[in-house]
């Protein structure tokens, strides 16, 4: 899978990860991807953020179960939830949805405002599409209403996708 060209070749490549409330999946993906990029020597070349399509948790922290899962595996957990805003399209090189429902919400935003903001649909993908073997379901399921094991499963999916995306970013930006 080929990544879209950077919008600003002189600036960092900007990636945004989006889920529903920005307290579980997308902040987990943000922290894992940021750590992978740092290990790959790309922390100066790529910026990662996360947001949610909904506004229920804006200003709050990460779900305690998500934070605990990350902490146990050595990842950072500092986070303040925010909502995805259409204007985010103007500055992002790649927007990654965690599931097809959020992808559909983002596509509506791109259809309504993308042309005006210089953002086309090729910059919008499912996060897990970067996992080498995501199987028939390319979604990262929402663990919010389940137990701790759901957060561990999400972390495993996020780690696989982050490694795949980091590999592609290395190819794109260090070539």
PDB file of C-alpha atoms in Angstrom:
ATOM      1  CA  UNK A   1       0.000   0.000   0.000  1.00  0.00           C
ATOM      2  CA  UNK A   2       1.436   3.325  -0.926  1.00  0.00           C
ATOM      3  CA  UNK A   3       1.245   6.354   1.307  1.00  0.00           C
ATOM      4  CA  UNK A   4       0.068   9.720   0.011  1.00  0.00           C
ATOM      5  CA  UNK A   5       2.723  12.302  -0.683  1.00  0.00           C
ATOM      6  CA  UNK A   6       3.453  14.778   2.119  1.00  0.00           C
ATOM      7  CA  UNK A   7       1.362  17.912   1.758  1.00  0.00           C
ATOM      8  CA  UNK A   8       4.332  20.013   2.871  1.00  0.00           C
ATOM      9  CA  UNK A   9       7.604  18.377   1.756  1.00  0.00           C
ATOM     10  CA  UNK A  10       9.551  20.690   4.098  1.00  0.00           C
ATOM     11  CA  UNK A  11       7.457  19.880   7.165  1.00  0.00           C
ATOM     12  CA  UNK A  12       6.695  16.747   9.131  1.00  0.00           C
ATOM     13  CA  UNK A  13       4.397  14.048   7.768  1.00  0.00           C
ATOM     14  CA  UNK A  14       1.221  14.424   9.855  1.00  0.00           C
ATOM     15  CA  UNK A  15      -0.836  11.362  10.802  1.00  0.00           C
ATOM     16  CA  UNK A  16      -4.109  11.484  12.726  1.00  0.00           C
ATOM     17  CA  UNK A  17      -5.745   8.394  14.254  1.00  0.00           C
ATOM     18  CA  UNK A  18      -9.506   8.596  14.834  1.00  0.00           C
ATOM     19  CA  UNK A  19     -11.994   6.509  16.821  1.00  0.00           C
ATOM     20  CA  UNK A  20     -15.329   7.323  18.434  1.00  0.00           C
ATOM     21  CA  UNK A  21     -14.534   9.008  21.767  1.00  0.00           C
ATOM     22  CA  UNK A  22     -10.728   9.380  21.692  1.00  0.00           C
ATOM     23  CA  UNK A  23     -10.222   7.622  25.021  1.00  0.00           C
ATOM     24  CA  UNK A  24      -9.410   4.004  24.029  1.00  0.00           C
ATOM     25  CA  UNK A  25      -8.358   2.905  20.559  1.00  0.00           C
ATOM     26  CA  UNK A  26      -7.062   6.080  18.932  1.00  0.00           C
ATOM     27  CA  UNK A  27      -4.937   7.242  21.873  1.00  0.00           C
ATOM     28  CA  UNK A  28      -3.548   3.710  22.191  1.00  0.00           C
ATOM     29  CA  UNK A  29      -2.670   3.781  18.492  1.00  0.00           C
ATOM     30  CA  UNK A  30      -1.170   7.269  18.835  1.00  0.00           C
ATOM     31  CA  UNK A  31       1.133   6.180  21.680  1.00  0.00           C
ATOM     32  CA  UNK A  32       2.191   2.920  20.018  1.00  0.00           C
ATOM     33  CA  UNK A  33       2.819   4.542  16.631  1.00  0.00           C
ATOM     34  CA  UNK A  34       4.755   7.395  18.250  1.00  0.00           C
ATOM     35  CA  UNK A  35       6.981   4.891  20.075  1.00  0.00           C
ATOM     36  CA  UNK A  36       7.584   2.877  16.900  1.00  0.00           C
ATOM     37  CA  UNK A  37       8.458   6.014  14.952  1.00  0.00           C
ATOM     38  CA  UNK A  38      10.897   7.071  17.656  1.00  0.00           C
ATOM     39  CA  UNK A  39      12.612   3.658  17.544  1.00  0.00           C
ATOM     40  CA  UNK A  40      12.817   3.960  13.746  1.00  0.00           C
ATOM     41  CA  UNK A  41      14.446   7.394  13.984  1.00  0.00           C
ATOM     42  CA  UNK A  42      11.443   9.201  12.482  1.00  0.00           C
ATOM     43  CA  UNK A  43      10.275  11.232  15.478  1.00  0.00           C
ATOM     44  CA  UNK A  44      11.508  14.461  13.852  1.00  0.00           C
ATOM     45  CA  UNK A  45       9.885  13.603  10.513  1.00  0.00           C
ATOM     46  CA  UNK A  46       6.410  12.407  11.568  1.00  0.00           C
ATOM     47  CA  UNK A  47       3.824  13.911  13.933  1.00  0.00           C
ATOM     48  CA  UNK A  48       1.009  11.750  15.280  1.00  0.00           C
ATOM     49  CA  UNK A  49      -2.178  12.847  17.006  1.00  0.00           C
ATOM     50  CA  UNK A  50      -5.547  11.320  17.748  1.00  0.00           C
ATOM     51  CA  UNK A  51      -9.148  12.412  18.060  1.00  0.00           C
ATOM     52  CA  UNK A  52     -12.702  11.125  18.183  1.00  0.00           C
ATOM     53  CA  UNK A  53     -15.680  11.645  15.926  1.00  0.00           C
ATOM     54  CA  UNK A  54     -17.839  12.220  19.027  1.00  0.00           C
ATOM     55  CA  UNK A  55     -17.547  14.933  21.662  1.00  0.00           C
ATOM     56  CA  UNK A  56     -18.503  13.024  24.843  1.00  0.00           C
ATOM     57  CA  UNK A  57     -15.013  12.866  26.330  1.00  0.00           C
ATOM     58  CA  UNK A  58     -13.412  16.105  25.069  1.00  0.00           C
ATOM     59  CA  UNK A  59     -10.915  17.393  27.634  1.00  0.00           C
ATOM     60  CA  UNK A  60     -10.835  14.141  29.584  1.00  0.00           C
ATOM     61  CA  UNK A  61      -8.065  11.617  29.951  1.00  0.00           C
ATOM     62  CA  UNK A  62      -7.565   8.185  28.473  1.00  0.00           C
ATOM     63  CA  UNK A  63      -9.798   5.346  29.664  1.00  0.00           C
ATOM     64  CA  UNK A  64      -8.047   3.892  32.751  1.00  0.00           C
ATOM     65  CA  UNK A  65      -8.065   0.395  31.237  1.00  0.00           C
ATOM     66  CA  UNK A  66      -6.412   1.651  28.048  1.00  0.00           C
ATOM     67  CA  UNK A  67      -3.820   3.558  30.090  1.00  0.00           C
ATOM     68  CA  UNK A  68      -3.130   0.532  32.277  1.00  0.00           C
ATOM     69  CA  UNK A  69      -2.677  -1.729  29.245  1.00  0.00           C
ATOM     70  CA  UNK A  70      -0.261   0.734  27.659  1.00  0.00           C
ATOM     71  CA  UNK A  71       1.659   1.296  30.895  1.00  0.00           C
ATOM     72  CA  UNK A  72       2.140  -2.454  31.468  1.00  0.00           C
ATOM     73  CA  UNK A  73       3.669  -2.698  27.988  1.00  0.00           C
ATOM     74  CA  UNK A  74       5.984   0.290  28.414  1.00  0.00           C
ATOM     75  CA  UNK A  75       4.091   2.997  26.531  1.00  0.00           C
ATOM     76  CA  UNK A  76       3.336   6.557  27.600  1.00  0.00           C
ATOM     77  CA  UNK A  77      -0.195   7.368  28.715  1.00  0.00           C
ATOM     78  CA  UNK A  78      -0.459  11.173  28.846  1.00  0.00           C
ATOM     79  CA  UNK A  79      -3.513  12.178  26.823  1.00  0.00           C
ATOM     80  CA  UNK A  80      -6.309  14.727  26.564  1.00  0.00           C
ATOM     81  CA  UNK A  81      -9.284  13.682  24.445  1.00  0.00           C
ATOM     82  CA  UNK A  82     -10.330  15.925  21.585  1.00  0.00           C
ATOM     83  CA  UNK A  83     -12.864  15.815  18.784  1.00  0.00           C
ATOM     84  CA  UNK A  84     -11.884  15.590  15.131  1.00  0.00           C
ATOM     85  CA  UNK A  85     -12.643  18.905  13.440  1.00  0.00           C
ATOM     86  CA  UNK A  86     -13.118  19.322   9.675  1.00  0.00           C
ATOM     87  CA  UNK A  87     -10.289  21.888   9.710  1.00  0.00           C
ATOM     88  CA  UNK A  88      -7.926  19.055  10.733  1.00  0.00           C
ATOM     89  CA  UNK A  89      -8.069  17.913   7.109  1.00  0.00           C
ATOM     90  CA  UNK A  90      -6.140  21.018   6.027  1.00  0.00           C
ATOM     91  CA  UNK A  91      -2.984  19.924   7.848  1.00  0.00           C
ATOM     92  CA  UNK A  92      -3.024  16.102   7.865  1.00  0.00           C
ATOM     93  CA  UNK A  93      -1.230  13.903   5.369  1.00  0.00           C
ATOM     94  CA  UNK A  94      -3.021  10.748   6.470  1.00  0.00           C
ATOM     95  CA  UNK A  95      -6.173  10.230   8.576  1.00  0.00           C
ATOM     96  CA  UNK A  96      -6.698   6.712   9.895  1.00  0.00           C
ATOM     97  CA  UNK A  97     -10.028   5.462  11.224  1.00  0.00           C
ATOM     98  CA  UNK A  98     -10.196   2.607  13.697  1.00  0.00           C
ATOM     99  CA  UNK A  99     -13.404   1.093  12.262  1.00  0.00           C
ATOM    100  CA  UNK A 100     -15.760   1.369   9.302  1.00  0.00           C
ATOM    101  CA  UNK A 101     -18.331   3.472  11.176  1.00  0.00           C
ATOM    102  CA  UNK A 102     -15.751   6.148  11.980  1.00  0.00           C
ATOM    103  CA  UNK A 103     -14.387   5.834   8.445  1.00  0.00           C
ATOM    104  CA  UNK A 104     -17.895   6.566   7.120  1.00  0.00           C
ATOM    105  CA  UNK A 105     -18.178   9.604   9.420  1.00  0.00           C
ATOM    106  CA  UNK A 106     -14.808  10.866   8.199  1.00  0.00           C
ATOM    107  CA  UNK A 107     -15.753  10.250   4.556  1.00  0.00           C
ATOM    108  CA  UNK A 108     -18.797  12.472   5.025  1.00  0.00           C
ATOM    109  CA  UNK A 109     -16.521  15.227   6.334  1.00  0.00           C
ATOM    110  CA  UNK A 110     -14.159  14.727   3.387  1.00  0.00           C
ATOM    111  CA  UNK A 111     -17.092  14.804   0.947  1.00  0.00           C
ATOM    112  CA  UNK A 112     -18.379  18.046   2.508  1.00  0.00           C
ATOM    113  CA  UNK A 113     -15.135  19.909   3.154  1.00  0.00           C
ATOM    114  CA  UNK A 114     -12.206  17.957   1.675  1.00  0.00           C
ATOM    115  CA  UNK A 115     -11.909  19.832  -1.623  1.00  0.00           C
ATOM    116  CA  UNK A 116     -12.068  23.183   0.133  1.00  0.00           C
ATOM    117  CA  UNK A 117      -9.320  22.064   2.538  1.00  0.00           C
ATOM    118  CA  UNK A 118      -7.127  20.350  -0.068  1.00  0.00           C
ATOM    119  CA  UNK A 119      -7.771  16.867   1.308  1.00  0.00           C
ATOM    120  CA  UNK A 120      -8.765  14.010  -0.972  1.00  0.00           C
ATOM    121  CA  UNK A 121     -10.128  10.574  -0.066  1.00  0.00           C
ATOM    122  CA  UNK A 122      -6.797   8.842  -0.841  1.00  0.00           C
ATOM    123  CA  UNK A 123      -5.512  10.280   2.462  1.00  0.00           C
ATOM    124  CA  UNK A 124      -8.228   8.480   4.442  1.00  0.00           C
ATOM    125  CA  UNK A 125      -7.723   4.811   5.447  1.00  0.00           C
ATOM    126  CA  UNK A 126      -8.431   2.228   8.103  1.00  0.00           C
ATOM    127  CA  UNK A 127      -5.580   2.064  10.626  1.00  0.00           C
ATOM    128  CA  UNK A 128      -5.496  -1.717  10.646  1.00  0.00           C
ATOM    129  CA  UNK A 129      -5.085  -1.838   6.864  1.00  0.00           C
ATOM    130  CA  UNK A 130      -1.370  -1.407   7.585  1.00  0.00           C
ATOM    131  CA  UNK A 131      -1.171  -4.659   9.581  1.00  0.00           C
ATOM    132  CA  UNK A 132       0.562  -7.372   7.560  1.00  0.00           C
ATOM    133  CA  UNK A 133      -2.175  -9.945   8.297  1.00  0.00           C
ATOM    134  CA  UNK A 134      -5.298  -8.194   9.546  1.00  0.00           C
ATOM    135  CA  UNK A 135      -7.492 -11.013   8.263  1.00  0.00           C
ATOM    136  CA  UNK A 136     -10.957 -10.512   6.835  1.00  0.00           C
ATOM    137  CA  UNK A 137     -11.887  -7.805   9.378  1.00  0.00           C
ATOM    138  CA  UNK A 138      -9.758  -4.667   8.992  1.00  0.00           C
ATOM    139  CA  UNK A 139     -11.314  -2.962  12.024  1.00  0.00           C
ATOM    140  CA  UNK A 140      -9.974  -2.389  15.512  1.00  0.00           C
ATOM    141  CA  UNK A 141     -12.991  -3.207  17.706  1.00  0.00           C
ATOM    142  CA  UNK A 142     -14.074  -0.852  20.473  1.00  0.00           C
ATOM    143  CA  UNK A 143     -13.110  -2.400  23.833  1.00  0.00           C
ATOM    144  CA  UNK A 144     -15.010   0.194  25.896  1.00  0.00           C
ATOM    145  CA  UNK A 145     -17.931  -2.011  26.956  1.00  0.00           C
ATOM    146  CA  UNK A 146     -15.853  -5.140  27.560  1.00  0.00           C
ATOM    147  CA  UNK A 147     -13.236  -6.330  30.001  1.00  0.00           C
ATOM    148  CA  UNK A 148      -9.505  -5.822  30.278  1.00  0.00           C
ATOM    149  CA  UNK A 149      -8.796  -8.595  27.760  1.00  0.00           C
ATOM    150  CA  UNK A 150     -10.388  -6.450  25.034  1.00  0.00           C
ATOM    151  CA  UNK A 151      -7.803  -3.735  25.637  1.00  0.00           C
ATOM    152  CA  UNK A 152      -4.992  -6.267  25.349  1.00  0.00           C
ATOM    153  CA  UNK A 153      -6.462  -7.546  22.070  1.00  0.00           C
ATOM    154  CA  UNK A 154      -6.697  -3.967  20.792  1.00  0.00           C
ATOM    155  CA  UNK A 155      -3.084  -3.323  21.782  1.00  0.00           C
ATOM    156  CA  UNK A 156      -1.960  -6.383  19.803  1.00  0.00           C
ATOM    157  CA  UNK A 157      -3.864  -5.192  16.715  1.00  0.00           C
ATOM    158  CA  UNK A 158      -2.553  -1.649  17.102  1.00  0.00           C
ATOM    159  CA  UNK A 159       1.048  -2.832  17.492  1.00  0.00           C
ATOM    160  CA  UNK A 160       0.852  -4.883  14.282  1.00  0.00           C
ATOM    161  CA  UNK A 161      -0.666  -2.007  12.300  1.00  0.00           C
ATOM    162  CA  UNK A 162       1.789   0.536  13.758  1.00  0.00           C
ATOM    163  CA  UNK A 163       4.743  -1.627  12.730  1.00  0.00           C
ATOM    164  CA  UNK A 164       3.384  -1.891   9.189  1.00  0.00           C
ATOM    165  CA  UNK A 165       2.752   1.844   8.947  1.00  0.00           C
ATOM    166  CA  UNK A 166       6.164   2.657  10.423  1.00  0.00           C
ATOM    167  CA  UNK A 167       7.783   0.440   7.791  1.00  0.00           C
ATOM    168  CA  UNK A 168       5.974   2.323   5.040  1.00  0.00           C
ATOM    169  CA  UNK A 169       6.914   5.677   6.549  1.00  0.00           C
ATOM    170  CA  UNK A 170      10.567   4.615   6.718  1.00  0.00           C
ATOM    171  CA  UNK A 171      10.413   3.721   3.018  1.00  0.00           C
ATOM    172  CA  UNK A 172       8.635   6.982   2.109  1.00  0.00           C
ATOM    173  CA  UNK A 173      10.659   9.394   4.248  1.00  0.00           C
ATOM    174  CA  UNK A 174      14.130   7.898   4.463  1.00  0.00           C
ATOM    175  CA  UNK A 175      14.479   6.999   0.785  1.00  0.00           C
TER     176      UNK A 175
END
